[in-house]
Every structure is written in structure tokens, then in C-alpha cells.
mmCIF file of C-alpha atoms in Angstrom:
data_model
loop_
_atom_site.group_PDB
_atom_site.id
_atom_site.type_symbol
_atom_site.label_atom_id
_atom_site.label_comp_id
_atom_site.label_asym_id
_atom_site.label_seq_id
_atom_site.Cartn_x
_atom_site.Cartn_y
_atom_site.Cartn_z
ATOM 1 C CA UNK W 1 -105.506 70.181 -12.987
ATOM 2 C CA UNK W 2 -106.178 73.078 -10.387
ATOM 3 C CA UNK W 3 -104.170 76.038 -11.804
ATOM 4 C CA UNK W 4 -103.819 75.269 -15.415
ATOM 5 C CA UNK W 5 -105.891 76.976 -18.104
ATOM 6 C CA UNK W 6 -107.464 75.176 -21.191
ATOM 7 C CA UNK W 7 -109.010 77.145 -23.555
ATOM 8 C CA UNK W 8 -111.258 75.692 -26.464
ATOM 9 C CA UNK W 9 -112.412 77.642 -28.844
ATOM 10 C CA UNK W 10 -113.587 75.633 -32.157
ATOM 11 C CA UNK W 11 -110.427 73.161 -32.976
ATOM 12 C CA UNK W 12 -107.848 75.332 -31.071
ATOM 13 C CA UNK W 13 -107.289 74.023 -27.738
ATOM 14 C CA UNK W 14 -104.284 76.069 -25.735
ATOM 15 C CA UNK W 15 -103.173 73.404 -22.848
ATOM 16 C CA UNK W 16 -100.584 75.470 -20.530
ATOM 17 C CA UNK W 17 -98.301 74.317 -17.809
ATOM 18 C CA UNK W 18 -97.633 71.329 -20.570
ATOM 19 C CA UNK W 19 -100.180 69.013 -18.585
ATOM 20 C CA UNK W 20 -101.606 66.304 -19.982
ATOM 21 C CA UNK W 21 -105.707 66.752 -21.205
ATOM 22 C CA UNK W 22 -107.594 64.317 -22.792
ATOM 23 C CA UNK W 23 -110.440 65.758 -25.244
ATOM 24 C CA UNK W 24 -113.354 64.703 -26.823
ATOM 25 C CA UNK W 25 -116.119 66.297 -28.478
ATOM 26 C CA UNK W 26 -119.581 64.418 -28.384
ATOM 27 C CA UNK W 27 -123.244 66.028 -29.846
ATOM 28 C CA UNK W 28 -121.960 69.318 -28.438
ATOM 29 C CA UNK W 29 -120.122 68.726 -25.312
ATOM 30 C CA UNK W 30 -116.492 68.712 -24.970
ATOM 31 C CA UNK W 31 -115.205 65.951 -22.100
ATOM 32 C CA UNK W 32 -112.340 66.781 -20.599
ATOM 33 C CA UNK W 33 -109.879 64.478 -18.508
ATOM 34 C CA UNK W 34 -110.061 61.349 -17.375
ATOM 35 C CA UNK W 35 -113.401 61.937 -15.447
ATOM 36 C CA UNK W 36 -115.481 62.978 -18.710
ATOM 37 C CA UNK W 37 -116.846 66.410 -17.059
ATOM 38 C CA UNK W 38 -118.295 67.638 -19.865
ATOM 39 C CA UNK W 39 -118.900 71.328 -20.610
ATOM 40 C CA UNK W 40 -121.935 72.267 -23.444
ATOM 41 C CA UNK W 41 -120.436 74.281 -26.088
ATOM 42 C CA UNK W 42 -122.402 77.190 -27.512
ATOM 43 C CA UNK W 43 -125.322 76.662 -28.962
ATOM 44 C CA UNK W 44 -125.954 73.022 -26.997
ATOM 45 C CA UNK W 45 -129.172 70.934 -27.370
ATOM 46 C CA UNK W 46 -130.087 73.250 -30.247
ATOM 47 C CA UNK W 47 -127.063 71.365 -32.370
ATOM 48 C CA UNK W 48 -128.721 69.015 -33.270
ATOM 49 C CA UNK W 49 -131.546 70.846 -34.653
ATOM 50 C CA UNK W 50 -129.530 72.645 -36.873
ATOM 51 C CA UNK W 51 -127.906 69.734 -37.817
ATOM 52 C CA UNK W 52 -131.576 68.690 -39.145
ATOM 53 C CA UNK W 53 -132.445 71.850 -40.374
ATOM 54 C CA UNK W 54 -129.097 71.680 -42.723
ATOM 55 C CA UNK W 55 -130.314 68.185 -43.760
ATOM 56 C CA UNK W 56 -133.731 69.385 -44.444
ATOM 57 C CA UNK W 57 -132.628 72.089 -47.206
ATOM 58 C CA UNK W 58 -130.411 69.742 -48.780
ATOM 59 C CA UNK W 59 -133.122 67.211 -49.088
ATOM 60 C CA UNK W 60 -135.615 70.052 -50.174
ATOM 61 C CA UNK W 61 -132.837 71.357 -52.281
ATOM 62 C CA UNK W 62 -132.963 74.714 -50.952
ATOM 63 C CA UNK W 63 -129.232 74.717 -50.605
ATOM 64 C CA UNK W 64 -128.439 74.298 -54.635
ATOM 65 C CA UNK W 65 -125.060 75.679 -54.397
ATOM 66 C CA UNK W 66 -122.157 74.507 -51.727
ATOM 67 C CA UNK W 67 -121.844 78.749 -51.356
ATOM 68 C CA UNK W 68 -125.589 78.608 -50.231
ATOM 69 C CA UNK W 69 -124.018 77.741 -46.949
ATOM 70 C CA UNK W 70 -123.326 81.576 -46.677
ATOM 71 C CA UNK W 71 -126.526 82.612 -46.316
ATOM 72 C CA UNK W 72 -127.205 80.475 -43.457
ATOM 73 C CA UNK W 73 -124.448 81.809 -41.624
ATOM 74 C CA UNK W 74 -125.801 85.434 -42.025
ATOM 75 C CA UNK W 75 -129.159 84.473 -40.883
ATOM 76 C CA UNK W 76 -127.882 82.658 -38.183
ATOM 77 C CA UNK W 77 -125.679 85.704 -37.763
ATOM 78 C CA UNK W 78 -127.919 88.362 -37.588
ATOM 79 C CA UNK W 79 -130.389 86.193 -35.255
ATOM 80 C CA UNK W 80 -130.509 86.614 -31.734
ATOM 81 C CA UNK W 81 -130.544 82.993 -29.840
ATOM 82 C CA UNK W 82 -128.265 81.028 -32.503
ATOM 83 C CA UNK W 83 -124.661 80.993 -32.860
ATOM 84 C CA UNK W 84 -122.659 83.673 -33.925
ATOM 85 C CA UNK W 85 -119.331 83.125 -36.368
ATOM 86 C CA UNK W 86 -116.373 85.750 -36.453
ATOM 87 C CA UNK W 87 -115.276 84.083 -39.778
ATOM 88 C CA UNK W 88 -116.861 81.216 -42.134
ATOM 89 C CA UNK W 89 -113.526 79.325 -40.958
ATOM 90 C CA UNK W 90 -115.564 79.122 -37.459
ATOM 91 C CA UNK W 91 -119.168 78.206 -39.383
ATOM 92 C CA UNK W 92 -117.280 75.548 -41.227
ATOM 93 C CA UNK W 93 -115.718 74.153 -38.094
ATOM 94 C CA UNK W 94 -119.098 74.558 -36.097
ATOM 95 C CA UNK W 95 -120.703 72.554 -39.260
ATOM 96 C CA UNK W 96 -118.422 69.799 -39.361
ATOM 97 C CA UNK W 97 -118.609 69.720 -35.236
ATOM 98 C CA UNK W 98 -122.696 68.720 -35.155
ATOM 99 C CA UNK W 99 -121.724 65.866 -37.759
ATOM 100 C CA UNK W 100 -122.230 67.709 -40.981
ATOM 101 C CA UNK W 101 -120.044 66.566 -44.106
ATOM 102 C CA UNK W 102 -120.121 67.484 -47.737
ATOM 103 C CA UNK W 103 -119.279 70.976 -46.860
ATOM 104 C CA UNK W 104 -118.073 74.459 -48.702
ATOM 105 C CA UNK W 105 -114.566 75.736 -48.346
ATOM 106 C CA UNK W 106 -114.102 78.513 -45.979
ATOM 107 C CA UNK W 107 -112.874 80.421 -49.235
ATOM 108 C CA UNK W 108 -116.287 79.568 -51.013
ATOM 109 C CA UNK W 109 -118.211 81.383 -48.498
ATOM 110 C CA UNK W 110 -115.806 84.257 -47.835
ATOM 111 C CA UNK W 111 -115.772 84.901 -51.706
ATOM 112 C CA UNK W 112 -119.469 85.354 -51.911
ATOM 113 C CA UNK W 113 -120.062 86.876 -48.020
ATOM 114 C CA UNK W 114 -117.650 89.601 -49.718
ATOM 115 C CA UNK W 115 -120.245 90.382 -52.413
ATOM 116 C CA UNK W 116 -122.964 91.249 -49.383
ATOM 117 C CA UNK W 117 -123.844 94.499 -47.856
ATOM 118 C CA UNK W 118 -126.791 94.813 -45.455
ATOM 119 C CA UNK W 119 -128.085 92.704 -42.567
ATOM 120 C CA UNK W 120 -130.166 89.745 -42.676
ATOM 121 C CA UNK W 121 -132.717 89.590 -44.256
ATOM 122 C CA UNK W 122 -132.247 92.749 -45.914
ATOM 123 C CA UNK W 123 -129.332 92.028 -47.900
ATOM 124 C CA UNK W 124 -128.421 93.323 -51.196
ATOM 125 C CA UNK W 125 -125.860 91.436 -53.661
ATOM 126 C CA UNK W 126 -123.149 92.917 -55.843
ATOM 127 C CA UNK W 127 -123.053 89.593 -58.169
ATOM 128 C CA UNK W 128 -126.280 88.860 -58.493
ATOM 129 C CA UNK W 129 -129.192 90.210 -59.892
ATOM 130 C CA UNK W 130 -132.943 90.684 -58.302
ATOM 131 C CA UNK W 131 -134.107 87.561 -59.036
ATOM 132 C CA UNK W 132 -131.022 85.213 -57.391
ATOM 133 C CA UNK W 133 -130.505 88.211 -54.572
ATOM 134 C CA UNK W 134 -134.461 86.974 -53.243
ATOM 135 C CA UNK W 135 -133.438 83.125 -53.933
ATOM 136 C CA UNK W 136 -130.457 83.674 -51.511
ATOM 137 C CA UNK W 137 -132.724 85.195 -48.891
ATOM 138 C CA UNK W 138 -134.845 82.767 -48.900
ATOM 139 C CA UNK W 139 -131.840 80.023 -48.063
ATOM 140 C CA UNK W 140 -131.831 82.215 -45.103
ATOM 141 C CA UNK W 141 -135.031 82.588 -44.177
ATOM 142 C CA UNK W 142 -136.403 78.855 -44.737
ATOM 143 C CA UNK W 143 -133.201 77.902 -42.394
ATOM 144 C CA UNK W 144 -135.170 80.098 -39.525
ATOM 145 C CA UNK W 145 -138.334 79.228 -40.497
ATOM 146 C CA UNK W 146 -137.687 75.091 -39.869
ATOM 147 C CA UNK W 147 -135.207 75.793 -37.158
ATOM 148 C CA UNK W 148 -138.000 78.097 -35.154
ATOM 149 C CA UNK W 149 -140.624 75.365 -35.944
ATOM 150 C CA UNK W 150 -138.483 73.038 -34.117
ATOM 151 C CA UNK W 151 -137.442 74.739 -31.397
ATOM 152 C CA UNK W 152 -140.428 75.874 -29.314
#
């Protein structure tokens, strides 16, 4: 494979030279070729941390709404060390790559990250009023609060 590019980024994979690649995405790593070299994907080991985290505020029913999602992805956003997302098309993809399911629509969470202004966790809300603008914080802030508990 010595010349040939392969770029991965989320589910896009651009293959040139029309060679042949084998892929396979596993807790975080994507194998490539026949070998299995695997390259860690952003965010590695921590994956599966979030992946608990997200569990945890279902369980606790911190995340009420499938849009509570939203709020996740600014805090994880706007906080140095975790994983970025250019759109909530890449948050839902990154989501459903640690082994998440029951997920919100990319259009759920660009609906309400419209209604946002500020940076996280001072964030105000154009469709909501005091009391729900805190509750959606605090999505945000109990994510970081389990995933930094974890992660030490």
C-alpha cells in the first residue's frame, strides 16, 4: 500500500489509486489491511468512558429528552482534552462509533444547538426559560463531572 492515501474521518473513508482496503472499527481503533495495524482514533481509551458516562445519565435520567444529547456535545465542545465535533452529524457518528444506540437525529440537535448563544457552561437559551436554561446546563455539567471522576 506504499503510495496510496486513505483518509478516515468518521464514516467517510477516501481509498485512492482504487486499491483494495479492508476496514474495521473496534472500541476505538480502526484496523486496516490484512495485517490489522490498528490506528487509535481521537479520543482513544477515553471512549469507553464516555460511553459509560452516556449510560450513566440515561440510567440517572439526566438525559430526559433525546435533544439533551446537545448539551453534551457543547460541554464536550467547549472542554479541552475531549473530542471536538464540527457538526452534531460528527457527535452522532462518534456516538454510535463507542457502541451507543437509541440516539437523536442530527436534525434534533441542530434544531435546538441553533437556539444557543454563549460557551459552555455559560449558555443562554432562546426557547427556554430560566428554569429549563439551568436544567440543560446541568446535562452538561454532570457529563464532566462523572467523566472527570473517571478519568484521573
Amino acid at each position: 500500500m506504499a503510495g496510496n492515501n486513505i483518509y478516515v474521518q468518521g464514516s467517510y473513508v477516501d481509498i485512492h489509486d482504487n486499491e483494495v482496503v479492508n476496514l474495521s472499527v473496534d472500541k476505538g481503533e480502526v484496523h486496516v489491511g490484512d495485517n490489522g495495524k490498528a490506528v487509535v482514533a481521537e479520543g482513544g481509551g477515553d471512549n469507553d468512558i464516555i460511553k459509560e458516562v452516556i449510560q450513566q445519565l440515561r440510567a440517572e435520567e439526566i438525559i430526559s429528552h433525546l435533544y439533551d444529547y446537545t448539551w453534551v456535545m457543547l460541554a464536550m465542545n467547549d472542554t479541552q482534552g475531549l473530542p471536538s465535533f464540527d457538526s452534531p452529524q460528527s457527535f452522532v457518528t462518534f456516538m454510535k462509533n463507542i457502541g451507543l444506540d437509541c440516539l437523536p437525529s442530527e436534525s434534533s440537535i441542530k434544531k435546538k444547538n441553533e437556539k444557543v448563544l454563549g460557551v459552555f457552561p455559560d449558555l443562554t437559551f432562546i426557547d427556554a426559560d430560566k428554569t429549563e436554561g439551568d436544567r440543560r446546563v446541568n446535562v452538561g455539567k454532570r457529563f464532566l463531572n462523572l467523566y472527570r471522576s473517571r478519568v484521573k
